[in-house]
Amino acid sequence: MTVSREQAPSKHRLDVARIRKDFPILSRKVNGVPLVYLDNAATSQKPRSVIQSLVDYYEGYNSNVHRGVHTLSMEATNAMEEARAKVAAFVNAESPDCIIWTRNTTEAINVVAKGWAMQHVKAGDEIVTTGMEHHSNLVPWQQVARERGAKLRFLPVAADGSLDLSEVDSIISARTRLLTVVQMSNSLGTINPVKELAARARAVGATVLVDGAQSVPHMPVDVQDIDCDFLAFSGHKMLGPTGIGALYARHEVLEQMEPMLVGGEMVLEVTYEDATWNDLPMRFEAGTPNIADAIGLGAAIDYLQALGMDQIRGHEIELTRYALDAFKELEEVDVYGPPDPQARGGVVPFHSASVHAHDVGTVLDRRGVAVRTGHHCTMPLMRTLGVAATARASFYIYNTVEEVDVLVDAMKEALRYFSDGAR
Ligand code: C6P
């Protein structure tokens, strides 16, 4: 390996070698070489403790929740509610009742769009978002705006990948009913000043939603400090199972919302003609919930908290700094997002005019390196950047600078291969 870069002295204290032993998948090979998993923004790998929590549930106390007085049902109910309390504490929610189980971030945002926005956004109102949103935090608002006669407005993306806030005082105005903004961009890595934006939105009486899909897994996030009304995030990006996510909602806002789904479990009293709604949070959880995966998310939070979110953030800043320096050696490659590793998460998107992103992905895969290629569910942003697709490396607790070296070497190989016309 020829890359000669000074490694910054380590301030974080993650024992990555030990952490890697907790993740069975990291010892597998891909195409005959060790797996280098750099697709964590898409989904993270799972530690043995999370996998074991699912086995424990199914082998030991599998049962429905909130329904039975029998022992298994009470054990399952307690475990799921304990997991809810862990999620609440993780984002500093006022109470576990402010946490609604969803399948993922996408569903959490839709719960707000259908259950809050359809009631509270009126004709002539404005919904303010940004030019770097994931489709999951854009398409629901397009629908709300269309159906309610409201207008969507965008805080634009500056050339360095940060938000251009020069017009913020005219974009967030007395007409703003909702500000909905991603805290960490999945396509640029940019960390947005959500606390300052929320304060600006509150000052004009607007409601605030934060898309925490990429931030909650990677940095400390505190809903009371941000002062947001909603925070949406997914378990599968933070060491938890797929199929479980959460919506944090401020208590008084939840009281003003309508449930998106109705049926069993979310009702208090039902007659042949009518029904009344259950207390929070069950009012928003119709039908049997995803019990096992909620418990698994609780185990994932235990794992993250044992490491410390500040330490995790520090580790990723170092990897990102190292990767940004390494990519500077590749002149034909453009790297997107803010140049300062402190201003971004561990997401490094890159693109070369000489190799299509999908070809990059294929060459990298031959070297065992898993990255995501494509538009990353941010098609409007790709148009702003002037590219159809990028390749994206994204880091987590188990990644190492040696893996960044493998990535950069493999990218050099892709550039050589395609510039030689050796297709
Ligand atoms: N981004 C990525 O590879 P779901 O799919 O519901 O768990 O998360 C949706 C979502 C919402 N907002 C942001 C900022 C996201 O990054 C994502 C998921 C993945 O970038 C899959 S498209």
Coordinates of C-alpha atoms and ligand atoms in Angstrom, one line a residue:
M1 CA 0.0 0.0 0.0
T2 CA 1.6 3.3 -1.1
V3 CA -0.6 5.9 0.5
S4 CA 1.6 7.9 2.8
R5 CA -0.5 10.0 5.1
E6 CA 0.0 11.1 8.6
Q7 CA -2.6 9.7 10.9
A8 CA -3.9 12.3 13.3
P9 CA -3.2 11.3 16.9
S10 CA -6.1 9.4 18.3
K11 CA -8.3 11.3 20.6
H12 CA -11.2 8.8 20.5
R13 CA -11.0 5.6 22.5
L14 CA -12.9 3.1 20.4
D15 CA -11.2 -0.4 20.6
V16 CA -12.0 -1.2 17.0
A17 CA -10.2 -4.6 17.0
R18 CA -12.4 -5.7 19.9
I19 CA -15.6 -4.2 18.4
R20 CA -15.0 -6.1 15.1
K21 CA -15.1 -9.4 17.0
D22 CA -18.6 -8.6 18.0
F23 CA -19.8 -8.5 14.4
P24 CA -19.8 -12.1 12.9
I25 CA -20.3 -10.8 9.3
L26 CA -17.1 -8.9 9.3
S27 CA -15.0 -12.1 9.3
R28 CA -16.5 -13.2 6.0
K29 CA -14.9 -13.0 2.6
V30 CA -16.3 -11.5 -0.6
N31 CA -14.9 -12.6 -3.9
G32 CA -12.1 -14.3 -2.1
V33 CA -10.9 -11.3 -0.1
P34 CA -11.9 -9.9 3.3
L35 CA -15.1 -7.9 3.3
V36 CA -14.6 -4.1 3.7
Y37 CA -18.0 -2.9 4.6
L38 CA -18.4 0.8 3.8
D39 CA -22.1 1.0 3.1
N40 CA -23.2 1.9 6.6
A41 CA -25.4 4.8 5.6
A42 CA -27.6 2.3 3.7
T43 CA -27.7 -0.1 6.7
S44 CA -25.3 -1.1 9.4
Q45 CA -24.1 -4.5 10.4
K46 CA -25.4 -6.1 13.6
P47 CA -23.4 -7.2 16.7
R48 CA -23.9 -10.6 18.2
S49 CA -25.8 -9.1 21.2
V50 CA -28.5 -7.8 18.9
I51 CA -28.8 -11.0 17.0
Q52 CA -28.9 -12.9 20.3
S53 CA -31.7 -10.7 21.6
L54 CA -33.9 -11.8 18.7
V55 CA -33.0 -15.5 19.4
D56 CA -33.7 -15.0 23.1
Y57 CA -37.2 -13.5 22.4
Y58 CA -38.2 -16.2 19.9
E59 CA -36.8 -19.1 21.9
G60 CA -37.7 -17.8 25.4
Y61 CA -40.7 -15.5 25.6
N62 CA -42.3 -15.1 22.2
S63 CA -45.8 -13.8 22.8
N64 CA -48.1 -10.9 21.9
V65 CA -47.9 -7.7 23.9
H66 CA -50.4 -5.6 25.9
R67 CA -53.0 -8.4 25.6
G68 CA -52.5 -11.3 28.0
V69 CA -52.1 -11.7 31.7
H70 CA -50.0 -14.8 31.1
T71 CA -46.3 -14.8 31.9
L72 CA -44.9 -14.8 28.4
S73 CA -47.1 -11.9 27.4
M74 CA -46.0 -9.9 30.4
E75 CA -42.4 -10.7 29.7
A76 CA -42.7 -9.6 26.1
T77 CA -44.6 -6.4 27.0
N78 CA -42.0 -5.5 29.6
A79 CA -39.1 -6.1 27.2
M80 CA -40.7 -4.1 24.4
E81 CA -41.6 -1.2 26.8
E82 CA -38.1 -1.3 28.2
A83 CA -36.8 -0.9 24.7
R84 CA -39.1 2.1 24.1
A85 CA -37.7 3.7 27.3
K86 CA -34.1 3.1 26.0
V87 CA -35.0 4.8 22.7
A88 CA -36.5 7.7 24.6
A89 CA -33.5 8.1 26.8
F90 CA -31.1 7.8 23.8
V91 CA -32.6 10.9 22.1
N92 CA -33.5 12.6 25.5
A93 CA -37.3 12.5 24.9
E94 CA -39.4 13.8 27.8
S95 CA -41.1 10.5 28.2
P96 CA -41.3 7.0 26.6
D97 CA -44.8 7.9 25.6
C98 CA -43.3 10.3 23.1
I99 CA -41.8 7.4 21.1
I100 CA -44.0 5.7 18.5
W101 CA -42.7 2.5 16.9
T102 CA -42.6 2.6 13.1
R103 CA -41.0 0.4 10.5
N104 CA -38.4 3.0 9.6
T105 CA -37.7 6.7 9.0
T106 CA -39.9 6.7 6.0
E107 CA -42.9 5.5 7.9
A108 CA -42.2 7.9 10.7
I109 CA -42.3 10.9 8.4
N110 CA -45.5 9.6 6.7
V111 CA -47.1 9.3 10.2
V112 CA -46.5 13.0 10.6
A113 CA -47.5 13.9 7.0
K114 CA -50.8 11.9 7.3
G115 CA -51.5 12.4 11.0
W116 CA -50.4 15.9 11.6
A117 CA -49.8 17.8 8.4
M118 CA -53.1 16.8 6.7
Q119 CA -55.0 18.3 9.6
H120 CA -52.8 21.4 10.3
V121 CA -51.4 22.6 7.0
K122 CA -53.8 25.0 5.3
A123 CA -54.1 26.6 1.9
G124 CA -51.4 29.3 1.5
D125 CA -49.2 27.9 4.2
E126 CA -45.6 27.1 3.4
I127 CA -43.6 23.9 4.2
V128 CA -39.8 24.7 4.3
T129 CA -37.3 22.0 3.6
T130 CA -33.8 21.8 2.0
G131 CA -32.3 21.0 -1.3
M132 CA -30.5 17.9 0.1
E133 CA -33.4 15.9 1.4
H134 CA -33.8 12.2 1.0
H135 CA -36.9 11.3 -1.1
S136 CA -38.5 10.1 2.2
N137 CA -38.4 13.7 3.5
L138 CA -39.6 15.3 0.3
V139 CA -42.2 13.2 -1.4
P140 CA -44.6 13.1 1.6
W141 CA -44.5 16.9 1.7
Q142 CA -45.0 17.2 -2.1
Q143 CA -48.2 15.2 -1.5
V144 CA -49.3 17.3 1.5
A145 CA -48.6 20.6 -0.4
R146 CA -50.6 19.4 -3.4
E147 CA -53.6 18.2 -1.3
R148 CA -53.7 21.1 1.1
G149 CA -52.9 23.9 -1.4
A150 CA -49.7 24.7 0.4
K151 CA -46.3 25.7 -1.0
L152 CA -43.0 23.9 -0.7
R153 CA -39.9 26.1 -0.2
F154 CA -36.3 25.1 -0.2
L155 CA -33.2 26.2 1.6
P156 CA -30.6 25.8 -1.2
V157 CA -27.4 23.8 -1.1
A158 CA -24.2 25.9 -1.3
A159 CA -21.2 25.0 -3.5
D160 CA -19.3 23.4 -0.6
G161 CA -22.3 21.1 0.3
S162 CA -23.5 23.1 3.3
L163 CA -26.9 24.8 3.4
D164 CA -26.9 28.3 1.9
L165 CA -28.6 30.2 4.7
S166 CA -28.2 33.7 3.1
E167 CA -32.0 33.9 2.5
V168 CA -33.1 32.0 5.5
D169 CA -35.0 35.0 7.0
S170 CA -37.2 35.3 4.0
I171 CA -37.6 31.6 3.3
I172 CA -38.6 30.8 6.9
S173 CA -41.4 33.4 7.4
A174 CA -44.8 34.0 9.1
R175 CA -46.2 31.8 6.3
T176 CA -44.1 28.8 7.3
R177 CA -46.3 26.1 9.0
L178 CA -43.6 23.3 9.0
L179 CA -39.8 23.2 8.8
T180 CA -38.6 19.7 7.9
V181 CA -34.9 19.2 7.6
V182 CA -32.3 16.4 7.5
Q183 CA -29.7 16.6 10.3
M184 CA -27.0 14.7 8.5
S185 CA -27.2 14.3 4.7
N186 CA -26.9 10.8 3.4
S187 CA -25.6 12.0 0.1
L188 CA -23.1 14.8 1.2
G189 CA -22.5 14.0 4.8
T190 CA -23.3 17.6 5.7
I191 CA -24.4 18.2 9.3
N192 CA -27.0 20.9 9.3
P193 CA -27.5 23.5 12.1
V194 CA -30.9 22.0 13.1
K195 CA -31.0 23.7 16.5
E196 CA -30.5 27.2 14.9
L197 CA -33.1 26.4 12.2
A198 CA -35.6 25.1 14.7
A199 CA -35.2 28.3 16.8
R200 CA -35.8 30.4 13.7
A201 CA -38.9 28.3 12.8
R202 CA -40.3 28.4 16.4
A203 CA -39.9 32.2 16.3
V204 CA -42.5 32.3 13.5
G205 CA -44.7 29.7 15.1
A206 CA -43.8 26.8 12.8
T207 CA -43.6 23.1 13.7
V208 CA -40.3 21.4 13.3
L209 CA -39.4 17.9 12.0
V210 CA -35.8 16.6 12.0
D211 CA -34.9 13.6 9.8
G212 CA -32.4 11.8 12.0
A213 CA -31.9 8.7 9.9
Q214 CA -28.2 9.4 9.5
S215 CA -27.5 11.5 12.6
V216 CA -29.1 9.4 15.4
P217 CA -26.8 6.4 14.7
H218 CA -23.6 8.4 14.6
M219 CA -23.7 11.4 17.0
P220 CA -25.4 12.5 20.2
V221 CA -28.9 13.8 19.4
D222 CA -31.0 15.5 22.0
V223 CA -34.6 16.4 21.0
Q224 CA -35.0 18.8 23.9
D225 CA -31.8 20.6 23.1
I226 CA -32.7 20.9 19.4
D227 CA -36.2 21.9 20.5
C228 CA -37.9 20.0 17.6
D229 CA -41.5 18.6 17.5
F230 CA -40.6 15.5 15.6
L231 CA -37.5 13.3 15.1
A232 CA -37.6 10.3 12.7
F233 CA -35.0 7.5 12.6
S234 CA -34.5 3.9 11.6
G235 CA -33.2 1.0 13.8
H236 CA -31.4 -0.7 11.0
K237 CA -28.8 2.1 10.5
M238 CA -27.8 2.0 14.2
L239 CA -26.9 -1.7 14.7
G240 CA -30.6 -2.7 15.1
P241 CA -32.7 -5.0 13.0
T242 CA -34.5 -4.0 9.9
G243 CA -38.3 -3.3 10.1
I244 CA -38.1 -1.2 13.3
G245 CA -37.8 2.6 13.5
A246 CA -39.1 5.3 15.7
L247 CA -40.9 8.6 15.6
Y248 CA -40.2 11.0 18.5
A249 CA -43.1 13.5 18.9
R250 CA -43.6 16.2 21.5
H251 CA -46.4 15.2 23.8
E252 CA -48.8 18.1 23.1
V253 CA -48.2 17.7 19.3
L254 CA -49.1 14.0 19.5
E255 CA -52.3 15.0 21.3
Q256 CA -53.2 17.0 18.2
M257 CA -52.6 14.2 15.7
E258 CA -54.8 11.7 14.1
P259 CA -53.6 8.0 13.8
M260 CA -52.5 7.0 10.3
L261 CA -53.8 3.4 10.9
V262 CA -56.8 2.4 12.8
G263 CA -57.9 -1.0 14.2
G264 CA -57.0 -3.3 17.0
E265 CA -54.8 -2.2 20.0
M266 CA -55.1 1.6 19.3
V267 CA -58.7 1.8 20.6
L268 CA -60.1 2.3 24.1
E269 CA -63.8 1.7 23.6
V270 CA -65.5 0.3 20.5
T271 CA -69.2 0.0 19.7
Y272 CA -70.8 -1.2 16.5
E273 CA -71.0 2.4 15.4
D274 CA -68.0 4.2 16.8
A275 CA -64.6 4.0 18.6
T276 CA -62.5 6.1 20.9
W277 CA -58.7 6.2 20.8
N278 CA -56.3 4.6 23.3
D279 CA -53.8 6.6 25.3
L280 CA -50.3 7.6 24.0
P281 CA -48.3 6.0 22.5
M282 CA -50.6 3.0 21.7
R283 CA -53.0 5.3 19.8
F284 CA -50.5 5.4 17.0
E285 CA -49.6 1.7 17.0
A286 CA -52.5 -0.2 15.4
G287 CA -52.2 -4.0 15.3
T288 CA -49.5 -6.3 16.6
P289 CA -46.2 -4.3 16.7
N290 CA -42.8 -5.6 15.6
I291 CA -42.0 -6.9 19.1
A292 CA -38.8 -8.8 18.4
D293 CA -37.1 -6.0 16.4
A294 CA -38.1 -3.4 19.0
I295 CA -36.3 -5.4 21.6
G296 CA -33.4 -5.8 19.2
L297 CA -33.2 -2.1 18.8
G298 CA -33.0 -1.8 22.6
A299 CA -30.0 -4.1 22.5
A300 CA -28.4 -2.0 19.8
I301 CA -28.8 1.1 21.9
D302 CA -27.2 -0.7 24.9
Y303 CA -24.2 -1.5 22.6
L304 CA -23.9 2.1 21.3
Q305 CA -24.2 3.6 24.8
A306 CA -21.5 1.3 26.1
L307 CA -19.2 2.8 23.5
G308 CA -20.4 6.4 23.9
M309 CA -21.8 8.5 21.2
D310 CA -19.1 11.1 21.5
Q311 CA -16.4 8.4 21.0
I312 CA -18.3 7.1 18.0
R313 CA -18.5 10.6 16.5
G314 CA -14.8 11.1 17.2
H315 CA -13.8 7.9 15.5
E316 CA -15.8 8.8 12.4
I317 CA -14.4 12.3 12.2
E318 CA -10.9 10.7 12.1
L319 CA -11.8 8.2 9.5
T320 CA -13.4 10.9 7.4
R321 CA -10.4 13.2 7.7
Y322 CA -8.2 10.3 6.6
A323 CA -10.4 9.5 3.7
L324 CA -10.7 13.1 2.5
D325 CA -6.9 13.4 2.6
A326 CA -6.5 10.1 0.8
F327 CA -8.9 11.1 -2.0
K328 CA -6.9 14.3 -2.6
E329 CA -4.3 12.0 -4.3
L330 CA -6.8 11.1 -6.9
E331 CA -6.9 14.1 -9.2
E332 CA -9.6 12.8 -11.5
V333 CA -12.0 12.2 -8.5
D334 CA -14.4 14.8 -7.1
V335 CA -15.4 14.4 -3.5
Y336 CA -18.7 16.0 -2.4
G337 CA -19.7 17.6 0.9
P338 CA -18.1 20.1 3.3
P339 CA -14.2 19.9 3.3
D340 CA -14.1 20.1 7.1
P341 CA -14.6 16.6 8.7
Q342 CA -16.1 18.3 11.8
A343 CA -18.9 19.7 9.6
R344 CA -19.9 16.3 8.2
G345 CA -20.7 12.8 9.2
G346 CA -18.7 9.7 8.1
V347 CA -20.1 9.8 4.6
V348 CA -17.7 10.3 1.6
P349 CA -19.4 10.5 -1.8
F350 CA -17.1 10.6 -4.8
H351 CA -17.3 10.7 -8.6
S352 CA -15.0 10.5 -11.6
A353 CA -16.0 11.7 -15.0
S354 CA -13.9 8.8 -16.4
V355 CA -15.7 5.9 -14.7
H356 CA -19.4 5.5 -14.1
A357 CA -20.3 5.1 -10.5
H358 CA -21.8 1.6 -11.1
D359 CA -18.6 0.5 -12.7
V360 CA -16.7 1.9 -9.6
G361 CA -19.0 -0.2 -7.4
T362 CA -18.3 -3.3 -9.4
V363 CA -14.5 -2.9 -9.4
L364 CA -14.6 -2.2 -5.7
D365 CA -16.7 -5.2 -5.0
R366 CA -14.0 -7.4 -6.6
R367 CA -11.7 -6.1 -3.9
G368 CA -14.3 -6.9 -1.2
V369 CA -15.3 -3.2 -0.8
A370 CA -19.0 -2.6 -0.4
V371 CA -20.1 1.0 -1.2
R372 CA -23.4 2.3 -2.4
T373 CA -23.6 3.7 -5.9
G374 CA -26.4 5.6 -7.6
H375 CA -28.5 8.7 -6.6
H376 CA -28.9 7.6 -3.0
C377 CA -32.6 8.5 -3.1
T378 CA -31.7 12.2 -3.5
M379 CA -32.4 12.7 -7.2
P380 CA -33.0 16.5 -7.0
L381 CA -29.7 16.9 -5.2
M382 CA -27.9 14.9 -7.9
R383 CA -29.2 17.3 -10.4
T384 CA -27.9 20.2 -8.4
L385 CA -24.5 18.6 -8.2
G386 CA -24.7 18.0 -12.0
V387 CA -24.1 14.2 -11.8
A388 CA -26.3 11.2 -12.4
A389 CA -24.8 9.1 -9.7
T390 CA -22.0 9.0 -7.2
A391 CA -20.2 6.2 -5.3
R392 CA -20.5 6.6 -1.5
A393 CA -18.3 5.2 1.3
S394 CA -19.9 5.5 4.7
F395 CA -18.2 4.6 8.0
Y396 CA -19.2 3.2 11.4
I397 CA -17.7 2.0 14.6
Y398 CA -15.9 -1.1 13.1
N399 CA -14.2 0.6 10.2
T400 CA -10.4 1.2 10.1
V401 CA -8.0 3.5 8.3
E402 CA -6.6 0.3 6.7
E403 CA -10.0 -0.3 5.1
V404 CA -9.9 3.3 3.8
D405 CA -6.6 2.4 2.2
V406 CA -8.2 -0.6 0.5
L407 CA -11.0 1.6 -0.8
V408 CA -8.6 4.2 -2.2
D409 CA -6.3 1.5 -3.8
A410 CA -9.4 -0.1 -5.4
M411 CA -10.5 3.2 -6.7
K412 CA -7.1 3.8 -8.3
E413 CA -7.4 0.3 -9.9
A414 CA -10.9 1.3 -11.3
L415 CA -9.4 4.5 -12.7
R416 CA -6.5 2.6 -14.3
Y417 CA -8.7 0.0 -15.7
F418 CA -11.2 2.3 -17.3
S419 CA -8.7 4.9 -18.5
D420 CA -6.7 2.1 -20.2
G421 CA -9.8 1.3 -22.2
A422 CA -9.4 -2.3 -20.9
R423 CA -13.2 -2.8 -20.8
Ligands
C6P1 N1 -31.0 6.3 3.4 C1 -29.1 5.4 2.1 O1 -28.5 4.5 1.5 P1 -35.5 4.2 5.7 O2 -35.2 3.6 4.3 O3 -36.9 4.5 5.9 O4 -34.9 3.4 6.8 O5 -34.6 5.6 5.7 C2 -35.0 6.6 4.8 C3 -34.0 7.7 4.9 C4 -34.4 8.9 5.3 N2 -33.6 10.0 5.4 C5 -32.3 9.8 5.2 C6 -31.4 11.0 5.4 C7 -31.8 8.6 4.8 O6 -30.5 8.5 4.6 C8 -32.6 7.5 4.6 C9 -32.1 6.2 4.1 C10 -30.3 5.0 2.9 O7 -28.8 6.6 2.0 C11 -31.2 4.1 2.1 S1 -32.0 4.9 0.7

